[in-house]
PDB file of C-alpha atoms and ligand atoms in Angstrom:
ATOM      1  CA  MET A   1      32.395  -9.590-210.926  1.00 96.00           C
ATOM      2  CA  ARG A   2      30.894  -9.281-214.392  1.00 98.00           C
ATOM      3  CA  ALA A   3      29.493  -5.824-215.057  1.00 98.00           C
ATOM      4  CA  CYS A   4      28.098  -3.865-217.965  1.00 98.00           C
ATOM      5  CA  TYR A   5      28.207  -0.213-218.953  1.00 98.00           C
ATOM      6  CA  PRO A   6      25.095   0.508-221.015  1.00 98.00           C
ATOM      7  CA  GLY A   7      24.449   3.533-223.184  1.00 98.00           C
ATOM      8  CA  SER A   8      23.669   5.003-226.580  1.00 98.00           C
ATOM      9  CA  PHE A   9      27.286   6.000-227.374  1.00 98.00           C
ATOM     10  CA  ASP A  10      26.217   8.197-230.306  1.00 98.00           C
ATOM     11  CA  PRO A  11      29.185   8.767-230.316  1.00 98.00           C
ATOM     12  CA  VAL A  12      31.419   7.637-227.453  1.00 98.00           C
ATOM     13  CA  THR A  13      32.946  10.656-225.676  1.00 98.00           C
ATOM     14  CA  LEU A  14      36.077  11.171-223.554  1.00 98.00           C
ATOM     15  CA  GLY A  15      33.723  11.091-220.555  1.00 98.00           C
ATOM     16  CA  HIS A  16      32.496   7.589-221.472  1.00 98.00           C
ATOM     17  CA  LEU A  17      36.059   6.386-222.102  1.00 98.00           C
ATOM     18  CA  ASP A  18      37.154   7.709-218.709  1.00 98.00           C
ATOM     19  CA  ILE A  19      34.380   5.784-216.949  1.00 98.00           C
ATOM     20  CA  ILE A  20      35.172   2.585-218.889  1.00 98.00           C
ATOM     21  CA  GLU A  21      38.905   2.801-218.146  1.00 98.00           C
ATOM     22  CA  ARG A  22      38.228   3.350-214.443  1.00 98.00           C
ATOM     23  CA  ALA A  23      35.522   0.663-214.187  1.00 98.00           C
ATOM     24  CA  ALA A  24      37.416  -2.066-216.065  1.00 98.00           C
ATOM     25  CA  PRO A  25      40.001  -2.778-213.307  1.00 98.00           C
ATOM     26  CA  LEU A  26      37.174  -3.157-210.781  1.00 97.00           C
ATOM     27  CA  CYS A  27      35.460  -5.978-212.726  1.00 97.00           C
ATOM     28  CA  SER A  28      36.443  -9.418-213.961  1.00 98.00           C
ATOM     29  CA  HIS A  29      34.768  -8.468-217.226  1.00 98.00           C
ATOM     30  CA  LEU A  30      33.059  -5.296-218.403  1.00 98.00           C
ATOM     31  CA  THR A  31      30.684  -5.343-221.352  1.00 98.00           C
ATOM     32  CA  VAL A  32      30.001  -2.013-222.969  1.00 98.00           C
ATOM     33  CA  ALA A  33      26.379  -2.589-223.964  1.00 98.00           C
ATOM     34  CA  VAL A  34      25.121  -0.410-226.797  1.00 98.00           C
ATOM     35  CA  ILE A  35      21.383   0.075-226.793  1.00 98.00           C
ATOM     36  CA  HIS A  36      19.634  -0.785-230.045  1.00 97.00           C
ATOM     37  CA  ASN A  37      16.339   1.042-230.135  1.00 95.00           C
ATOM     38  CA  PRO A  38      14.998   0.897-233.705  1.00 91.00           C
ATOM     39  CA  SER A  39      12.395   3.575-232.946  1.00 93.00           C
ATOM     40  CA  LYS A  40      15.054   6.112-231.871  1.00 93.00           C
ATOM     41  CA  LYS A  41      17.002   7.901-234.594  1.00 95.00           C
ATOM     42  CA  THR A  42      20.751   8.011-234.025  1.00 97.00           C
ATOM     43  CA  LEU A  43      23.502   9.748-236.000  1.00 97.00           C
ATOM     44  CA  PHE A  44      25.656   6.596-236.094  1.00 97.00           C
ATOM     45  CA  SER A  45      24.132   3.214-236.857  1.00 97.00           C
ATOM     46  CA  LEU A  46      24.328   0.442-234.289  1.00 98.00           C
ATOM     47  CA  ALA A  47      27.119  -1.256-236.273  1.00 98.00           C
ATOM     48  CA  GLU A  48      29.088   2.000-236.461  1.00 98.00           C
ATOM     49  CA  ARG A  49      28.695   2.737-232.753  1.00 98.00           C
ATOM     50  CA  GLU A  50      29.901  -0.767-231.893  1.00 98.00           C
ATOM     51  CA  GLU A  51      32.799  -0.593-234.341  1.00 98.00           C
ATOM     52  CA  ILE A  52      33.982   2.776-233.016  1.00 98.00           C
ATOM     53  CA  LEU A  53      33.794   1.509-229.432  1.00 98.00           C
ATOM     54  CA  ARG A  54      35.755  -1.674-230.262  1.00 98.00           C
ATOM     55  CA  GLN A  55      38.457   0.406-231.874  1.00 98.00           C
ATOM     56  CA  GLN A  56      38.615   2.857-228.943  1.00 98.00           C
ATOM     57  CA  LEU A  57      38.709   0.060-226.344  1.00 98.00           C
ATOM     58  CA  ALA A  58      41.101  -2.357-228.041  1.00 98.00           C
ATOM     59  CA  HIS A  59      43.735  -1.691-225.348  1.00 97.00           C
ATOM     60  CA  LEU A  60      41.513  -2.978-222.536  1.00 98.00           C
ATOM     61  CA  ASP A  61      41.805  -6.771-222.148  1.00 97.00           C
ATOM     62  CA  ASN A  62      38.706  -7.422-220.043  1.00 98.00           C
ATOM     63  CA  VAL A  63      36.339  -5.129-221.930  1.00 98.00           C
ATOM     64  CA  SER A  64      34.075  -6.220-224.769  1.00 98.00           C
ATOM     65  CA  VAL A  65      31.380  -4.488-226.774  1.00 98.00           C
ATOM     66  CA  ALA A  66      27.894  -5.872-227.379  1.00 98.00           C
ATOM     67  CA  HIS A  67      24.416  -4.556-228.039  1.00 98.00           C
ATOM     68  CA  PHE A  68      21.030  -5.158-226.516  1.00 98.00           C
ATOM     69  CA  THR A  69      17.410  -4.471-227.306  1.00 98.00           C
ATOM     70  CA  GLY A  70      14.547  -4.264-224.847  1.00 97.00           C
ATOM     71  CA  LEU A  71      14.998  -4.004-221.113  1.00 98.00           C
ATOM     72  CA  LEU A  72      18.463  -3.638-219.645  1.00 98.00           C
ATOM     73  CA  VAL A  73      17.532  -5.938-216.740  1.00 98.00           C
ATOM     74  CA  ASP A  74      16.723  -8.745-219.195  1.00 98.00           C
ATOM     75  CA  TYR A  75      20.099  -8.337-220.882  1.00 98.00           C
ATOM     76  CA  VAL A  76      21.793  -8.339-217.478  1.00 98.00           C
ATOM     77  CA  ALA A  77      19.977 -11.500-216.334  1.00 97.00           C
ATOM     78  CA  GLN A  78      20.620 -13.361-219.597  1.00 97.00           C
ATOM     79  CA  ASN A  79      24.336 -12.605-219.514  1.00 97.00           C
ATOM     80  CA  ASP A  80      25.111 -13.424-215.912  1.00 95.00           C
ATOM     81  CA  ILE A  81      26.006  -9.789-215.171  1.00 97.00           C
ATOM     82  CA  ARG A  82      26.041  -8.690-211.525  1.00 96.00           C
ATOM     83  CA  ALA A  83      26.174  -4.915-211.847  1.00 98.00           C
ATOM     84  CA  VAL A  84      25.399  -2.011-214.124  1.00 98.00           C
ATOM     85  CA  VAL A  85      27.976   0.792-214.162  1.00 98.00           C
ATOM     86  CA  ARG A  86      26.847   4.372-214.757  1.00 98.00           C
ATOM     87  CA  GLY A  87      28.739   7.641-214.573  1.00 98.00           C
ATOM     88  CA  LEU A  88      27.340  10.615-212.687  1.00 98.00           C
ATOM     89  CA  ARG A  89      28.393  13.954-214.146  1.00 97.00           C
ATOM     90  CA  ASP A  90      26.612  16.311-211.790  1.00 95.00           C
ATOM     91  CA  SER A  91      23.556  16.649-209.606  1.00 93.00           C
ATOM     92  CA  SER A  92      21.271  16.987-212.626  1.00 94.00           C
ATOM     93  CA  ASP A  93      22.156  13.412-213.671  1.00 95.00           C
ATOM     94  CA  ALA A  94      21.276  12.044-210.254  1.00 97.00           C
ATOM     95  CA  PRO A  95      17.439  12.018-210.289  1.00 98.00           C
ATOM     96  CA  ILE A  96      17.047  10.080-213.544  1.00 98.00           C
ATOM     97  CA  GLU A  97      19.963   7.784-212.767  1.00 98.00           C
ATOM     98  CA  LEU A  98      18.601   6.976-209.314  1.00 98.00           C
ATOM     99  CA  GLN A  99      15.153   6.414-210.791  1.00 98.00           C
ATOM    100  CA  MET A 100      16.543   3.988-213.379  1.00 98.00           C
ATOM    101  CA  ALA A 101      18.675   2.187-210.793  1.00 98.00           C
ATOM    102  CA  ARG A 102      15.686   1.758-208.461  1.00 98.00           C
ATOM    103  CA  LEU A 103      13.317   0.677-211.237  1.00 98.00           C
ATOM    104  CA  ASN A 104      15.873  -1.808-212.509  1.00 98.00           C
ATOM    105  CA  ARG A 105      16.303  -3.284-209.037  1.00 98.00           C
ATOM    106  CA  GLU A 106      12.553  -3.448-208.566  1.00 98.00           C
ATOM    107  CA  MET A 107      12.248  -5.430-211.800  1.00 98.00           C
ATOM    108  CA  GLN A 108      15.335  -7.519-211.121  1.00 97.00           C
ATOM    109  CA  PRO A 109      16.408  -7.461-207.444  1.00 97.00           C
ATOM    110  CA  ALA A 110      19.832  -8.906-208.281  1.00 95.00           C
ATOM    111  CA  CYS A 111      20.596  -6.013-210.635  1.00 96.00           C
ATOM    112  CA  GLU A 112      22.736  -3.503-208.745  1.00 98.00           C
ATOM    113  CA  THR A 113      23.873  -0.187-210.207  1.00 98.00           C
ATOM    114  CA  LEU A 114      27.315   1.152-209.349  1.00 98.00           C
ATOM    115  CA  PHE A 115      27.949   4.847-209.917  1.00 98.00           C
ATOM    116  CA  LEU A 116      31.312   6.379-210.707  1.00 98.00           C
ATOM    117  CA  ALA A 117      31.707  10.130-210.294  1.00 98.00           C
ATOM    118  CA  ALA A 118      32.725  11.613-213.617  1.00 98.00           C
ATOM    119  CA  THR A 119      36.147  13.216-213.657  1.00 98.00           C
ATOM    120  CA  GLY A 120      35.656  16.963-213.278  1.00 96.00           C
ATOM    121  CA  LYS A 121      37.073  17.895-216.667  1.00 96.00           C
ATOM    122  CA  TYR A 122      34.440  15.713-218.358  1.00 97.00           C
ATOM    123  CA  SER A 123      31.434  16.699-216.279  1.00 96.00           C
ATOM    124  CA  HIS A 124      30.058  18.927-219.060  1.00 96.00           C
ATOM    125  CA  VAL A 125      30.573  16.417-221.892  1.00 97.00           C
ATOM    126  CA  SER A 126      27.569  14.768-223.543  1.00 97.00           C
ATOM    127  CA  SER A 127      27.086  12.967-226.858  1.00 98.00           C
ATOM    128  CA  SER A 128      24.168  15.194-227.803  1.00 97.00           C
ATOM    129  CA  PHE A 129      26.236  18.398-227.422  1.00 97.00           C
ATOM    130  CA  VAL A 130      29.146  16.755-229.243  1.00 98.00           C
ATOM    131  CA  ARG A 131      26.787  16.071-232.175  1.00 97.00           C
ATOM    132  CA  GLU A 132      25.386  19.591-232.072  1.00 97.00           C
ATOM    133  CA  ILE A 133      28.769  21.342-231.875  1.00 97.00           C
ATOM    134  CA  ALA A 134      30.140  19.151-234.682  1.00 96.00           C
ATOM    135  CA  ARG A 135      27.063  19.823-236.822  1.00 95.00           C
ATOM    136  CA  LEU A 136      27.537  23.570-236.338  1.00 95.00           C
ATOM    137  CA  GLY A 137      31.244  23.414-237.200  1.00 94.00           C
ATOM    138  CA  GLY A 138      32.581  23.998-233.674  1.00 96.00           C
ATOM    139  CA  PRO A 139      35.637  22.409-231.997  1.00 96.00           C
ATOM    140  CA  ILE A 140      35.163  18.978-230.438  1.00 97.00           C
ATOM    141  CA  GLY A 141      38.817  18.123-229.815  1.00 96.00           C
ATOM    142  CA  GLN A 142      38.384  18.418-226.021  1.00 96.00           C
ATOM    143  CA  LEU A 143      35.309  16.184-226.016  1.00 98.00           C
ATOM    144  CA  VAL A 144      36.120  13.115-228.140  1.00 98.00           C
ATOM    145  CA  THR A 145      39.245  11.324-229.397  1.00 98.00           C
ATOM    146  CA  PRO A 146      40.751  12.410-232.738  1.00 98.00           C
ATOM    147  CA  GLU A 147      39.412   9.248-234.406  1.00 97.00           C
ATOM    148  CA  VAL A 148      35.868   9.902-233.186  1.00 98.00           C
ATOM    149  CA  ALA A 149      36.161  13.526-234.350  1.00 97.00           C
ATOM    150  CA  ARG A 150      37.242  12.251-237.769  1.00 97.00           C
ATOM    151  CA  ARG A 151      34.323   9.802-237.936  1.00 97.00           C
ATOM    152  CA  LEU A 152      31.907  12.573-236.963  1.00 97.00           C
ATOM    153  CA  GLN A 153      33.192  14.885-239.641  1.00 95.00           C
ATOM    154  CA  GLN A 154      33.005  12.094-242.221  1.00 95.00           C
ATOM    155  CA  LYS A 155      29.457  11.225-241.165  1.00 95.00           C
ATOM    156  CA  LEU A 156      28.269  14.825-241.301  1.00 94.00           C
ATOM    157  CA  GLU A 157      29.868  15.324-244.728  1.00 91.00           C
ATOM    158  CA  SER A 158      28.159  12.191-246.046  1.00 91.00           C
ATOM    159  CA  LYS A 159      24.817  13.448-244.679  1.00 77.00           C
ATOM    160  CA  GLU A 160      25.291  16.835-246.362  1.00 74.00           C
ATOM    161  CA  ALA A 161      25.959  15.064-249.641  1.00 63.00           C
ATOM    162  CA  LEU A 162      22.529  13.373-249.482  1.00 63.00           C
TER     163      LEU A 162
HETATM  164  O1  PNS B 201      23.533   6.741-222.989  1.00 54.36           O
HETATM  165  P1  PNS B 201      22.219   6.864-222.310  1.00 54.36           P
HETATM  166  O2  PNS B 201      21.178   7.333-223.295  1.00 54.36           O
HETATM  167  O3  PNS B 201      22.271   7.702-221.073  1.00 54.36           O
HETATM  168  O4  PNS B 201      21.777   5.395-221.819  1.00 54.36           O
HETATM  169  C1  PNS B 201      20.480   5.142-221.311  1.00 54.36           C
HETATM  170  C2  PNS B 201      20.219   3.634-221.128  1.00 54.36           C
HETATM  171  C3  PNS B 201      20.559   2.867-222.401  1.00 54.36           C
HETATM  172  C4  PNS B 201      21.092   3.108-220.006  1.00 54.36           C
HETATM  173  C5  PNS B 201      18.721   3.447-220.732  1.00 54.36           C
HETATM  174  O5  PNS B 201      17.921   4.157-221.624  1.00 54.36           O
HETATM  175  C6  PNS B 201      18.295   1.980-220.717  1.00 54.36           C
HETATM  176  O6  PNS B 201      18.683   1.232-219.870  1.00 54.36           O
HETATM  177  N1  PNS B 201      17.479   1.588-221.728  1.00 54.36           N
HETATM  178  C7  PNS B 201      17.053   0.219-221.915  1.00 54.36           C
HETATM  179  C8  PNS B 201      15.549   0.075-221.736  1.00 54.36           C
HETATM  180  C9  PNS B 201      15.211  -0.081-220.261  1.00 54.36           C
HETATM  181  O7  PNS B 201      15.673  -0.973-219.590  1.00 54.36           O
HETATM  182  N2  PNS B 201      14.383   0.863-219.775  1.00 54.36           N
HETATM  183  C10 PNS B 201      13.974   0.913-218.401  1.00 54.36           C
HETATM  184  C11 PNS B 201      14.907   1.822-217.612  1.00 54.36           C
HETATM  185  S1  PNS B 201      14.421   1.910-215.953  1.00 54.36           S
END
């Protein structure tokens, strides 16, 4: 079964990587689909987010990285994808995730969403808090890989220099 794992990945966290590594063996192919929303400001550009993901996922044979604009269900239909994978961290993720899954299936009945329960040690990890902690000089070594931490530091230094 071809599946996709959509998200902003600004930047990819250990929680995302855990979901991808666990989902990949369940699919024939898993596309990590980075959302490109030109009206939403991100810390990393689309090209950077894709590049970082490719580097972090190079060890997974059946995983590729792509981007999409517009509706997820359109991307899914155009790419012959059977299921959308999402991670659930805790009960506060559930309402919005269920709403998206149901809306997506209403728009595209063939589009199923499969949820993986986040591993406990990552249930508090989010890209937005990673960005905030990094911006404020805090430790992010438990939240992202060393390479992502390095890219974050580099990005924040280049922003300060502006
Ligand atoms: O990493 P995120 O921000 O949790 O990912 C959210 C994402 C990209 C899965 C969601 O915003 C999405 O699917 N956006 C695409 C636009 C769309 O299809 N919107 C209708 C959702 S019901």
